[in-house]
Coordinates of C-alpha atoms and ligand atoms in Angstrom, one line a residue:
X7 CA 0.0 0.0 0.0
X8 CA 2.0 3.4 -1.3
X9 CA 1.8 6.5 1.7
X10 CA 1.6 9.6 -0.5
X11 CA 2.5 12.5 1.9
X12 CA -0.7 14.7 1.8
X13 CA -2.7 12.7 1.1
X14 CA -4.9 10.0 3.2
X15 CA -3.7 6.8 2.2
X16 CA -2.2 5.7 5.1
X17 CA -4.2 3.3 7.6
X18 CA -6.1 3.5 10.4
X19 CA -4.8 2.8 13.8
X20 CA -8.7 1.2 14.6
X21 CA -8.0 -1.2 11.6
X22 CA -4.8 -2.8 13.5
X23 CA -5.1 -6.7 14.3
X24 CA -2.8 -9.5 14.7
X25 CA -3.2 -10.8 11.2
X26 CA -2.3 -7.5 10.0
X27 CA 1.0 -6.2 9.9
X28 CA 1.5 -5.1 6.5
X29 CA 0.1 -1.3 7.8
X30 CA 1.8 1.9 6.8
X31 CA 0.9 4.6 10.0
X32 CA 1.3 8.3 9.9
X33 CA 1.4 8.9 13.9
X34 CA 2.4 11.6 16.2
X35 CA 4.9 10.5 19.1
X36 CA 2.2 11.7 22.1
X37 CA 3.9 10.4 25.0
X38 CA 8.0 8.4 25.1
X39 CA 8.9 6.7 28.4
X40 CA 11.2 4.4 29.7
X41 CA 10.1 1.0 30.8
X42 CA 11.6 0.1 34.4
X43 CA 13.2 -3.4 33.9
X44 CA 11.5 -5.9 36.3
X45 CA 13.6 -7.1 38.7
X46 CA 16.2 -4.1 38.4
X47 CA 13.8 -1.0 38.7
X48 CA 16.5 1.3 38.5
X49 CA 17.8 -0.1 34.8
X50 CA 15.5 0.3 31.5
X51 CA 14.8 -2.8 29.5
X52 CA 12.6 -0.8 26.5
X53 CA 10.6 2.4 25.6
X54 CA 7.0 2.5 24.8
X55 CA 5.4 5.3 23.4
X56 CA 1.4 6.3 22.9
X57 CA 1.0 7.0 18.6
X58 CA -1.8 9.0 17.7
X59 CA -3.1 9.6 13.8
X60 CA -5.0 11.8 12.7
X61 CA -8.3 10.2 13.6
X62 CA -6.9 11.0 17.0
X63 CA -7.2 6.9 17.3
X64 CA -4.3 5.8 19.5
X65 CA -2.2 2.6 20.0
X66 CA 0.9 1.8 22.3
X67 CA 4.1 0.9 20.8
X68 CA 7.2 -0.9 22.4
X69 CA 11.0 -1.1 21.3
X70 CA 12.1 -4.1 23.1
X71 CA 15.6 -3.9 24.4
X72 CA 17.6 -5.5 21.6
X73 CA 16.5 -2.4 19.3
X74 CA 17.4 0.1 21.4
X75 CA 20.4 0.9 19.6
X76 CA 18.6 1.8 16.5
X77 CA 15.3 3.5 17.0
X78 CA 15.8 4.9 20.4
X79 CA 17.5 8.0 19.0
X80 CA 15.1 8.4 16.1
X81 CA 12.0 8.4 18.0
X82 CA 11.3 12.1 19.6
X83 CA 8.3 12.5 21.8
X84 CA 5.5 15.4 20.0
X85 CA 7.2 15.1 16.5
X86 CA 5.8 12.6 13.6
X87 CA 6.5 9.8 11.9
X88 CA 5.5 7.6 9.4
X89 CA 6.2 4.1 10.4
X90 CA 5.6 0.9 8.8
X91 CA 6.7 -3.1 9.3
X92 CA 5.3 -3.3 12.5
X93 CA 4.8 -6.5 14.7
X94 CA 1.0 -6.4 16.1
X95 CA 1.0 -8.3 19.7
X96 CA -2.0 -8.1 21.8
X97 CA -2.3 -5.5 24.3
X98 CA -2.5 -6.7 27.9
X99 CA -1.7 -6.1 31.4
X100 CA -3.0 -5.2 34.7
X101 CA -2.5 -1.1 33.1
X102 CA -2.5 -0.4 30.1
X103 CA -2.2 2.9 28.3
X104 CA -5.0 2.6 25.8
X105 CA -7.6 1.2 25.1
X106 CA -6.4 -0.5 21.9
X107 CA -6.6 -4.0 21.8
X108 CA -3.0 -4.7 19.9
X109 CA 0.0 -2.7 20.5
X110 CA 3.0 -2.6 17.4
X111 CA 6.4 -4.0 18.7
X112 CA 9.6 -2.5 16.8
X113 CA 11.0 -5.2 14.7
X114 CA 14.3 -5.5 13.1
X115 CA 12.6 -4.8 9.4
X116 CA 10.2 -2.1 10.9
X117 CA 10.9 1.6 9.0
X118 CA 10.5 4.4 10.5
X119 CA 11.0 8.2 8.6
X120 CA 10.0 11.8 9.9
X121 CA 6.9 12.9 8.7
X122 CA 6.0 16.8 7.5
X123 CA 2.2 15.9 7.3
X124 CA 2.0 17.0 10.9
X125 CA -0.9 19.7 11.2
X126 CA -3.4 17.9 10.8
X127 CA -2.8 15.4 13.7
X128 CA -3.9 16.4 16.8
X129 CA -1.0 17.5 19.4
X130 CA -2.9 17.1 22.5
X131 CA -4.9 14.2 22.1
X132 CA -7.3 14.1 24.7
X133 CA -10.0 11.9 25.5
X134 CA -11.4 13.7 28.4
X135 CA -13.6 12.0 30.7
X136 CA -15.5 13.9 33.3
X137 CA -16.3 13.4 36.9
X138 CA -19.4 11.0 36.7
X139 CA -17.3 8.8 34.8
X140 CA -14.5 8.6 37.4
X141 CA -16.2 8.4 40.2
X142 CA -18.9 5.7 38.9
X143 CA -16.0 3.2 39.1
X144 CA -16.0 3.7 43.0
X145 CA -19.2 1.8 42.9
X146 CA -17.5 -1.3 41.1
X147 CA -14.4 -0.7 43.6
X148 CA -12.3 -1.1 40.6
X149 CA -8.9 0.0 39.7
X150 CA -9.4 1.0 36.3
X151 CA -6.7 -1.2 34.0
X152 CA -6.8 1.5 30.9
X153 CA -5.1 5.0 31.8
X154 CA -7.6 7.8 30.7
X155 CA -7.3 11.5 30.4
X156 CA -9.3 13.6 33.4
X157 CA -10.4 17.1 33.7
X158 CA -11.3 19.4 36.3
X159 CA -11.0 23.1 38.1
X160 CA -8.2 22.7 40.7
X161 CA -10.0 23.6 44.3
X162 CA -8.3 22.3 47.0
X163 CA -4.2 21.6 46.8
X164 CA -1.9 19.7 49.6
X165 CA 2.1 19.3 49.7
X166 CA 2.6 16.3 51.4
X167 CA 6.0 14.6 52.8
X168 CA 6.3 11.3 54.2
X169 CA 9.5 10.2 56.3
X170 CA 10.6 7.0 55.8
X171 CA 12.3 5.2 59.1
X172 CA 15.1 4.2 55.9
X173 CA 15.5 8.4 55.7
X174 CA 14.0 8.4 52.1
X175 CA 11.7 11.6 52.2
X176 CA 9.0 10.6 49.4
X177 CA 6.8 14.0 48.1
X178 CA 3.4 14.1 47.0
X179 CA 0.9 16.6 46.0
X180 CA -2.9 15.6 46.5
X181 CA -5.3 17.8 44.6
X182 CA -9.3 17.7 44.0
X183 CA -10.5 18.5 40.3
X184 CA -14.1 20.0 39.7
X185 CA -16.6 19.7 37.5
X186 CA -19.9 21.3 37.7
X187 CA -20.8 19.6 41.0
X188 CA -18.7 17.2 41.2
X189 CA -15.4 16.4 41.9
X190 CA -12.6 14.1 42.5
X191 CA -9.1 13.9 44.3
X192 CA -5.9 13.2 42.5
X193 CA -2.4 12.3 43.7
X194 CA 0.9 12.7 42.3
X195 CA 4.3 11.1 42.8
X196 CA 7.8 12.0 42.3
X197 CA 9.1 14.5 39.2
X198 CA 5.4 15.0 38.7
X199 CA 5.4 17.5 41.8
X200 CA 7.8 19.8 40.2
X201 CA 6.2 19.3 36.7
X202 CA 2.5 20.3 38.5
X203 CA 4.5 23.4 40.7
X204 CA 6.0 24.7 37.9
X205 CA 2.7 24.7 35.6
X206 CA 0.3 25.8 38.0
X207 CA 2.6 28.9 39.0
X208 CA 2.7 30.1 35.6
X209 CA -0.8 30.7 35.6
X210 CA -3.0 33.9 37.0
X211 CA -6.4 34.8 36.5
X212 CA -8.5 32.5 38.9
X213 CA -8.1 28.8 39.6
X214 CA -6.8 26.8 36.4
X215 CA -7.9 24.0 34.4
X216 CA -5.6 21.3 34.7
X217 CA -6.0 18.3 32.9
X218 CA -3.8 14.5 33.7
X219 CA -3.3 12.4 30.5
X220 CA -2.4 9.4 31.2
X221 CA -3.5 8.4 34.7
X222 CA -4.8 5.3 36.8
X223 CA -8.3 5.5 38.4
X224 CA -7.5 3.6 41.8
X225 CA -9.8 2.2 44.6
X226 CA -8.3 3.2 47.4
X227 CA -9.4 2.9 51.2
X228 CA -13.4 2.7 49.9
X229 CA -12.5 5.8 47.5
X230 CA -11.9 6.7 44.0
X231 CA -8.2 8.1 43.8
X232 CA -7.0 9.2 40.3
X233 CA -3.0 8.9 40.2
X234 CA -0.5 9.9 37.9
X235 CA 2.3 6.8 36.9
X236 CA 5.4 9.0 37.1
X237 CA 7.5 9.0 33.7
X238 CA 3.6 8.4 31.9
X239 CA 1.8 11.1 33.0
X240 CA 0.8 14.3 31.2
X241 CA 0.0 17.3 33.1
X242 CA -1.5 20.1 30.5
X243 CA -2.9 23.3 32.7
X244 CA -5.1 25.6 31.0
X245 CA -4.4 23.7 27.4
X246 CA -5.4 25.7 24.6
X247 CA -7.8 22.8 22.6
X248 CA -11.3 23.0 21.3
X249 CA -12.8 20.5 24.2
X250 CA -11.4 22.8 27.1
X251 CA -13.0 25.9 25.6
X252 CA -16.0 23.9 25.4
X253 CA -15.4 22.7 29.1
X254 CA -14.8 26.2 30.3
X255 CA -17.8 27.7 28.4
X256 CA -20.0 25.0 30.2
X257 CA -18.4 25.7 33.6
X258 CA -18.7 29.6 33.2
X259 CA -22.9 28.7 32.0
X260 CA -23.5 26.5 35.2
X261 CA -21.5 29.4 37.4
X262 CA -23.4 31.9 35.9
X263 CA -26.7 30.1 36.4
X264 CA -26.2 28.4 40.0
X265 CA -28.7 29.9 42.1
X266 CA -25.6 29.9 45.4
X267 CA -24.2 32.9 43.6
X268 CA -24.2 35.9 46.3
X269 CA -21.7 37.7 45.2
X270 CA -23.5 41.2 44.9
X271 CA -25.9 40.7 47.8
X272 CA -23.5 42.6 50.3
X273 CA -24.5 45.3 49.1
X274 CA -27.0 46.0 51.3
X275 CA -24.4 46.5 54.1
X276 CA -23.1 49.4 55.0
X277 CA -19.6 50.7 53.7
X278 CA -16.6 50.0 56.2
X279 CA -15.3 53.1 57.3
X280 CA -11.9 51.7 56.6
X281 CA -12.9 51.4 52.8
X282 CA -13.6 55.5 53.2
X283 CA -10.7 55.9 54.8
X284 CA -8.5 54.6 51.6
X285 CA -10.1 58.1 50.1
X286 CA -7.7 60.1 52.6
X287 CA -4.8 58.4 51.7
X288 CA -2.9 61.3 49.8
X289 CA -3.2 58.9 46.6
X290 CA -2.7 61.9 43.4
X291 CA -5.8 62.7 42.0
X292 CA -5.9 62.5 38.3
X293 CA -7.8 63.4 35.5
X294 CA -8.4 60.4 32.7
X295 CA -6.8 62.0 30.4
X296 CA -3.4 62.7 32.6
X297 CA -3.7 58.7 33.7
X298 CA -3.5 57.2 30.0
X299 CA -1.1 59.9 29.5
X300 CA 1.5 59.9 32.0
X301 CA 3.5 56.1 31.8
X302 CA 3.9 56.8 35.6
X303 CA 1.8 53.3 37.6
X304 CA 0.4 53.7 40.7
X305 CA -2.3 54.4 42.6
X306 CA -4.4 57.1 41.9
X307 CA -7.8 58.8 42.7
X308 CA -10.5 59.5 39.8
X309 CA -13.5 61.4 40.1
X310 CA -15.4 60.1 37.1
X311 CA -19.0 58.1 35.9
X312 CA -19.7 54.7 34.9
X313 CA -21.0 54.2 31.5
X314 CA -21.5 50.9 31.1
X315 CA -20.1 47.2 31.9
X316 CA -18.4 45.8 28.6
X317 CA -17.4 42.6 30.3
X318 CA -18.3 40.1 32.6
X319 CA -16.0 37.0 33.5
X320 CA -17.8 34.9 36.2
X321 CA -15.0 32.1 37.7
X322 CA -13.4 30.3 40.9
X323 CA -10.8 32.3 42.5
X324 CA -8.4 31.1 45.5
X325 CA -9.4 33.4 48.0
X326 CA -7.6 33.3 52.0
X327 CA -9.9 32.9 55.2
X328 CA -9.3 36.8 55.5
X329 CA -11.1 37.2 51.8
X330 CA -8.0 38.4 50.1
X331 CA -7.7 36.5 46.6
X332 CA -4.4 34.9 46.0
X333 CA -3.1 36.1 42.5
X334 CA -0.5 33.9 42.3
X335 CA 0.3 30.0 43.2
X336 CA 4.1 30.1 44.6
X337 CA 4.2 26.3 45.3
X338 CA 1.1 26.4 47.1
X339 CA -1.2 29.7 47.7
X340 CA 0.0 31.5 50.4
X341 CA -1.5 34.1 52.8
X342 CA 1.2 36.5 54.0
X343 CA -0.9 38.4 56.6
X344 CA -3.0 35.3 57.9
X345 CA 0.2 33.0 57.7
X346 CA -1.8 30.6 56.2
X347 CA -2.0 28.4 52.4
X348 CA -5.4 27.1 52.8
X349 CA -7.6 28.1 50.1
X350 CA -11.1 27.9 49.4
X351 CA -12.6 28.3 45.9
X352 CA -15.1 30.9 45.8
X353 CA -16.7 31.8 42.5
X354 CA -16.5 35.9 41.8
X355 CA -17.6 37.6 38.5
X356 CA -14.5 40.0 37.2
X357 CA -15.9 42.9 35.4
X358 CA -14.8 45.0 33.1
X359 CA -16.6 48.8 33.3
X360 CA -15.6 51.6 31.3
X361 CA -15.5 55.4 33.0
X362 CA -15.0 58.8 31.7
X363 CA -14.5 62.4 32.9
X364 CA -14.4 65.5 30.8
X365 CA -11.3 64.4 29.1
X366 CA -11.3 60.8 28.0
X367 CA -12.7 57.2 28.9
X368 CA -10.9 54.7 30.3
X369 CA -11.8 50.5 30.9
X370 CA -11.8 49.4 34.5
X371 CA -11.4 45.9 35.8
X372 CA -12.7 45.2 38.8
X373 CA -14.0 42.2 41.3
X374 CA -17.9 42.0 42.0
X375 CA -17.3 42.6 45.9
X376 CA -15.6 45.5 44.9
X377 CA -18.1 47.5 43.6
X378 CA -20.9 45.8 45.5
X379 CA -21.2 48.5 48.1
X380 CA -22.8 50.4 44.8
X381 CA -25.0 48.1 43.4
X382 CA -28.9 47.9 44.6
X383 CA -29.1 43.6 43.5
X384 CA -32.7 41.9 43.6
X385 CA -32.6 39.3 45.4
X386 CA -34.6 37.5 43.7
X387 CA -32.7 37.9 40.2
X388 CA -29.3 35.8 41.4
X389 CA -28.3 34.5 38.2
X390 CA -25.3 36.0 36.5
X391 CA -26.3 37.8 33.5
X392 CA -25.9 41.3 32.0
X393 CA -29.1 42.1 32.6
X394 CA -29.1 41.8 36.0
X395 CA -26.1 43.2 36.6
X396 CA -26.7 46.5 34.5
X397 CA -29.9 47.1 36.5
X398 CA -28.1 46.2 40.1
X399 CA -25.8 49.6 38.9
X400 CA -28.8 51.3 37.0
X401 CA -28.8 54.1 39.8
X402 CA -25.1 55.1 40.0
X403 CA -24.6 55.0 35.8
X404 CA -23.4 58.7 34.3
X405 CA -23.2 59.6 38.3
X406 CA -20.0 61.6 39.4
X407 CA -18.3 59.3 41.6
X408 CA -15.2 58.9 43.4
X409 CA -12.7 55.6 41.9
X410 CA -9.6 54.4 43.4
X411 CA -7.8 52.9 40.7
X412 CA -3.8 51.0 39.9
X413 CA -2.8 51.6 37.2
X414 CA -0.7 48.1 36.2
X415 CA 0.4 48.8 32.4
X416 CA 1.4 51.9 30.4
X417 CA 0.5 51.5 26.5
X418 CA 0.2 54.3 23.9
X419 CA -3.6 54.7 22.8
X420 CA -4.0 52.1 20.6
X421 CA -2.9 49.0 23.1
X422 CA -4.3 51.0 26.0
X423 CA -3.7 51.2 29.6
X424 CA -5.0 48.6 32.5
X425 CA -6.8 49.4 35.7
X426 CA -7.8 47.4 38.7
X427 CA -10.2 49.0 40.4
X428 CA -8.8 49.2 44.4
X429 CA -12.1 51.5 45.7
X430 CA -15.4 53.1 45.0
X431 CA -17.5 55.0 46.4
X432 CA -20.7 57.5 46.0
X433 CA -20.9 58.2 49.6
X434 CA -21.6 61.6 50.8
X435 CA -18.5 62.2 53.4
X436 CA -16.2 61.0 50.1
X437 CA -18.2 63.4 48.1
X438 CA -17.8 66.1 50.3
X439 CA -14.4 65.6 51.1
X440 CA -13.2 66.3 47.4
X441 CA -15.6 68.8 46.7
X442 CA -14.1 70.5 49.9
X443 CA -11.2 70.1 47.9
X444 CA -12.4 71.3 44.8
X445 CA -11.2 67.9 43.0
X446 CA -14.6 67.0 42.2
X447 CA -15.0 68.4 38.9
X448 CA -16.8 66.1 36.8
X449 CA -20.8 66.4 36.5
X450 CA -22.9 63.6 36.5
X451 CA -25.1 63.0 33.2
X452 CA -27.8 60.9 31.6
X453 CA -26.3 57.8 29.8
X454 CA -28.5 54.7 27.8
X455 CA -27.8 52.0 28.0
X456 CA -26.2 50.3 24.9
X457 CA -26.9 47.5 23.6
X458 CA -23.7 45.1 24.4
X459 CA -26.2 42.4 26.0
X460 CA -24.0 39.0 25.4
X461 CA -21.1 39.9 27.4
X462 CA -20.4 36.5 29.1
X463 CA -18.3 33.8 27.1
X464 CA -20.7 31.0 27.6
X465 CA -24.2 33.1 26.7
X466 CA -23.8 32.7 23.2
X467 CA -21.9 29.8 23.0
X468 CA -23.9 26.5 22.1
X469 CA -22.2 23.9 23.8
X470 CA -21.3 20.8 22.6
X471 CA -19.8 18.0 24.9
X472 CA -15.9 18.4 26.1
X473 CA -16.1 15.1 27.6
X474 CA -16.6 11.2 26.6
X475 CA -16.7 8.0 28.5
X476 CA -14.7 5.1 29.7
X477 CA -17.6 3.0 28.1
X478 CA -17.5 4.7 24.8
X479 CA -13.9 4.6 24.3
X480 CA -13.8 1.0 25.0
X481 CA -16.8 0.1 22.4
X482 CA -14.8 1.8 20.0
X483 CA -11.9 -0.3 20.3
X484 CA -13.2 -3.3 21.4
X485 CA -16.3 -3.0 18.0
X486 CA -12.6 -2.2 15.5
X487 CA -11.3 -5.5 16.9
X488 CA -14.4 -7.9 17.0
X489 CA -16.4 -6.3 14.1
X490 CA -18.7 -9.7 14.2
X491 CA -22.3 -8.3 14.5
X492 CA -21.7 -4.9 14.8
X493 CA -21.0 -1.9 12.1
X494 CA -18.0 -3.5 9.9
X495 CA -17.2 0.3 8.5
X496 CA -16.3 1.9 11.9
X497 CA -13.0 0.1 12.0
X498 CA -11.9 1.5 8.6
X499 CA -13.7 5.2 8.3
X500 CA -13.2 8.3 11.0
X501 CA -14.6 6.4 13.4
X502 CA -14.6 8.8 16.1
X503 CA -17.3 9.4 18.1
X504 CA -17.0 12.9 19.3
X505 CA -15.4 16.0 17.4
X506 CA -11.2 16.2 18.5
X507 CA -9.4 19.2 18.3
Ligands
ZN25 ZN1 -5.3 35.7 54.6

């Protein structure tokens, strides 16, 4: 069978069987690892790799020790390959890393060249399964024999150590994934720590998405623990595919419609008088215009009106006992005032308002509880929308009030300037206080509303599924390798059940 580059001539990794080993593949390398020998754990005796084509149908493949010496150095994890004379063997074993029923073993004849066809298989690979799925096999108290890919918003993190009496310090990090409402705990071992640490820091922006390829669902003391098998494991956080905007539009629609969201009802309370007191801190007092002027960043004092909300990002953020919202994870989240790294994931909406004076508009992020000393919310009306949010601030739009603001980033007019919002208020001392000063300048006015009604990701979106199941992955492996009875084409078309990136 001829494998034109470009074109699709190649076969099917669902077509594989043990009478079959003429195949030509076009496969991406997803995953390389070495294989601990046996009896000498700390010497190799072959490398097995996860292949991928562009069906995103995957298969494991082993170079036994003997081959080493020739493919070993050829064979780089992420690039692709088109491979052909492979042996077929069956694939078995107490874990396995998919759910293929063959795996290819290298053979002294096999043929393996680097491939340029390589967009249009997938990098990732991911055959996400969500929470229900994992946790169902609790009920079967079963350790799960295929590794699968889970998914989750991180909300609770632990560093462990554990002493050995032989001195051997072993480190662990335990970890719960969420899903809508449910959720599941993870553990992993060894170099994974430092690959988790180190990809969990880099992120900001609320709690992160991490997905584990690769990992074991274990039963463990009556519980379902996911764990990663160190040198096997993928950790991806906040991976930039098709199914985890999709999983991220559906979190953000069941956020924004969960009827626990409270996050604008303090607004009934009274302001702190510490929160007026920020207004006497000497901060400059600046005119728009001078703030996306001047590069200087800072803190400064506004007296302007809000014209609308463009924005509304409703999430899980990390936030400390003492309410202050961890921006960044530095090996765990950390609390420097309350000494403490316990978080608790508490959903807040992040909105983006724009604000103008006499000389020039500016956009303001800012948290919910920031401004909710402003709003007037309904009670009744809980749900996150635009709608409700524009009318919970309907009173104080085109009203002259006064904003703290930080300014974080200088650009010239066409990137624009960003600003957190640290303070507001409308209150009357505040007002007075500047007037007294004459540094309240800027009138109030009538402003419409526009009409910028869809301003939350998932509103608009229609969402498909991000996930699949344990159950559907293994019908579609198992029904490619015993076609008897069922549909003889799914072995050799697409195949695939659910879009892939
Ligand atoms: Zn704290």
């Amino acid at each position: 069978m001829a494998c034109i580059e470009g074109k699709s001539s190649c076969d099917n990794i669902l077509s594989v069987r043990s009478s079959k080993n003429d195949g030509i593949y076009e496969v991406r390398v997803l995953k390389r690892w070495r294989v601990p020998d046996f009896f000498k754990p700390e010497m190799f005796d072959s490398v097995a790799m996860v292949l991928i084509d562009k069906h995103g149908h995957k298969i494991e493949a082993v170079i036994p020790e003997n081959l080493l010496c020739v493919f070993d150095e050829k064979i780089v994890e992420g690039r692709v390959y088109r491979i052909s004379s492979l042996s077929v063997k069956l694939n078995f074993g107490h874990s396995v890393s998919t759910f293929h029923r063959y795996k290819f073993e290298f053979n002294k004849n096999t043929k393996v060249e680097p491939c340029s066809n390589c967009a249009v298989i997938p990098t990732y690979g991911l055959s996400l399964i969500g929470a229900d799925d994992v946790l169902k096999k609790k009920e079967k108290k079963e350790c799960y024999k295929y590794l699968v890919d889970v998914v989750g918003v991180i909300t609770k993190v632990q560093h462990n150590k554990d002493f050995y009496p032989d001195g051997k310090v072993i480190r662990s990090v335990t970890f719960k994934l969420n899903n809508e409402r449910k959720s599941f705990c993870c553990e992993l071992y060894g170099s994974l720590v430092d690959d988790f640490k180190n990809l969990v820091k880099s992120c900001s922006n609320g709690l992160p998405i991490v997905v584990l390829q690769f990992v074991r669902i274990n039963y463990v003391q009556g519980g379902t623990l996911v764990q990663g098998v160190e040198n096997v494991t993928k950790i991806h956080v906040n991976p930039a595919t098709d199914e985890l905007l999709r999983f991220k539009s559906g979190l953000v629609l069941y956020l924004s419609r969960s009827a626990n969201y409270g996050g604008l009802l303090r607004s009934s309370l009274e302001p702190r008088l510490s929160e007026m007191l920020d207004f006497l801190k000497d901060y400059p007092v600046k005119t728009i215009g001078e703030l996306k002027s001047d590069p200087e960043l800072g803190t400064f004092i506004v007296n302007a009106r809000m014209l609308d909300i463009v924005k509304m990002d409703p999430w899980w953020y990390p936030i400390c006992k003492c309410n202050k919202i961890f921006d960044k994870y530095i090996g765990a989240f950390h609390c420097t005032k309350c000494n403490a790294a316990d978080f608790k994931a508490a959903p807040k909406v992040k909105l983006t308002v724009e604000v103008e004076d006499e000389t020039g508009y500016a956009l303001v992020t800012s948290f919910d509880h920031v401004m909710a000393k402003l709003a007037v919310y309904d009670t009744s009306a809980r749900e996150i929308n635009s709608d409700n949010f524009y009318r919970a601030f309907a009173a104080i739009m085109g009203k002259s009030i006064m904003w703290i603001v930080k300014k974080t980033f200088h650009g010239p007019d066409f990137v624009g300037c960003s600003f957190d919002l640290v303070r507001v208020s409308n209150h009357k001392a505040v007002i007075e206080y500047f007037r007294g000063k004459g540094l309240y300048t800027t009138p109030s006015k009538i402003v419409r509303r526009r009409l910028l009604s869809n301003v939350i990701a998932g509103e608009l979106n229609e969402l498909l599924p991000s996930t699949t199941t344990t159950s559907d992955l293994e019908d579609l492996y198992l029904s490619a390798a015993y076609p008897i009875g069922l549909d003889n084409d799914r072995a050799s078309s697409s195949g695939s059940k659910r879009p892939r990136e």
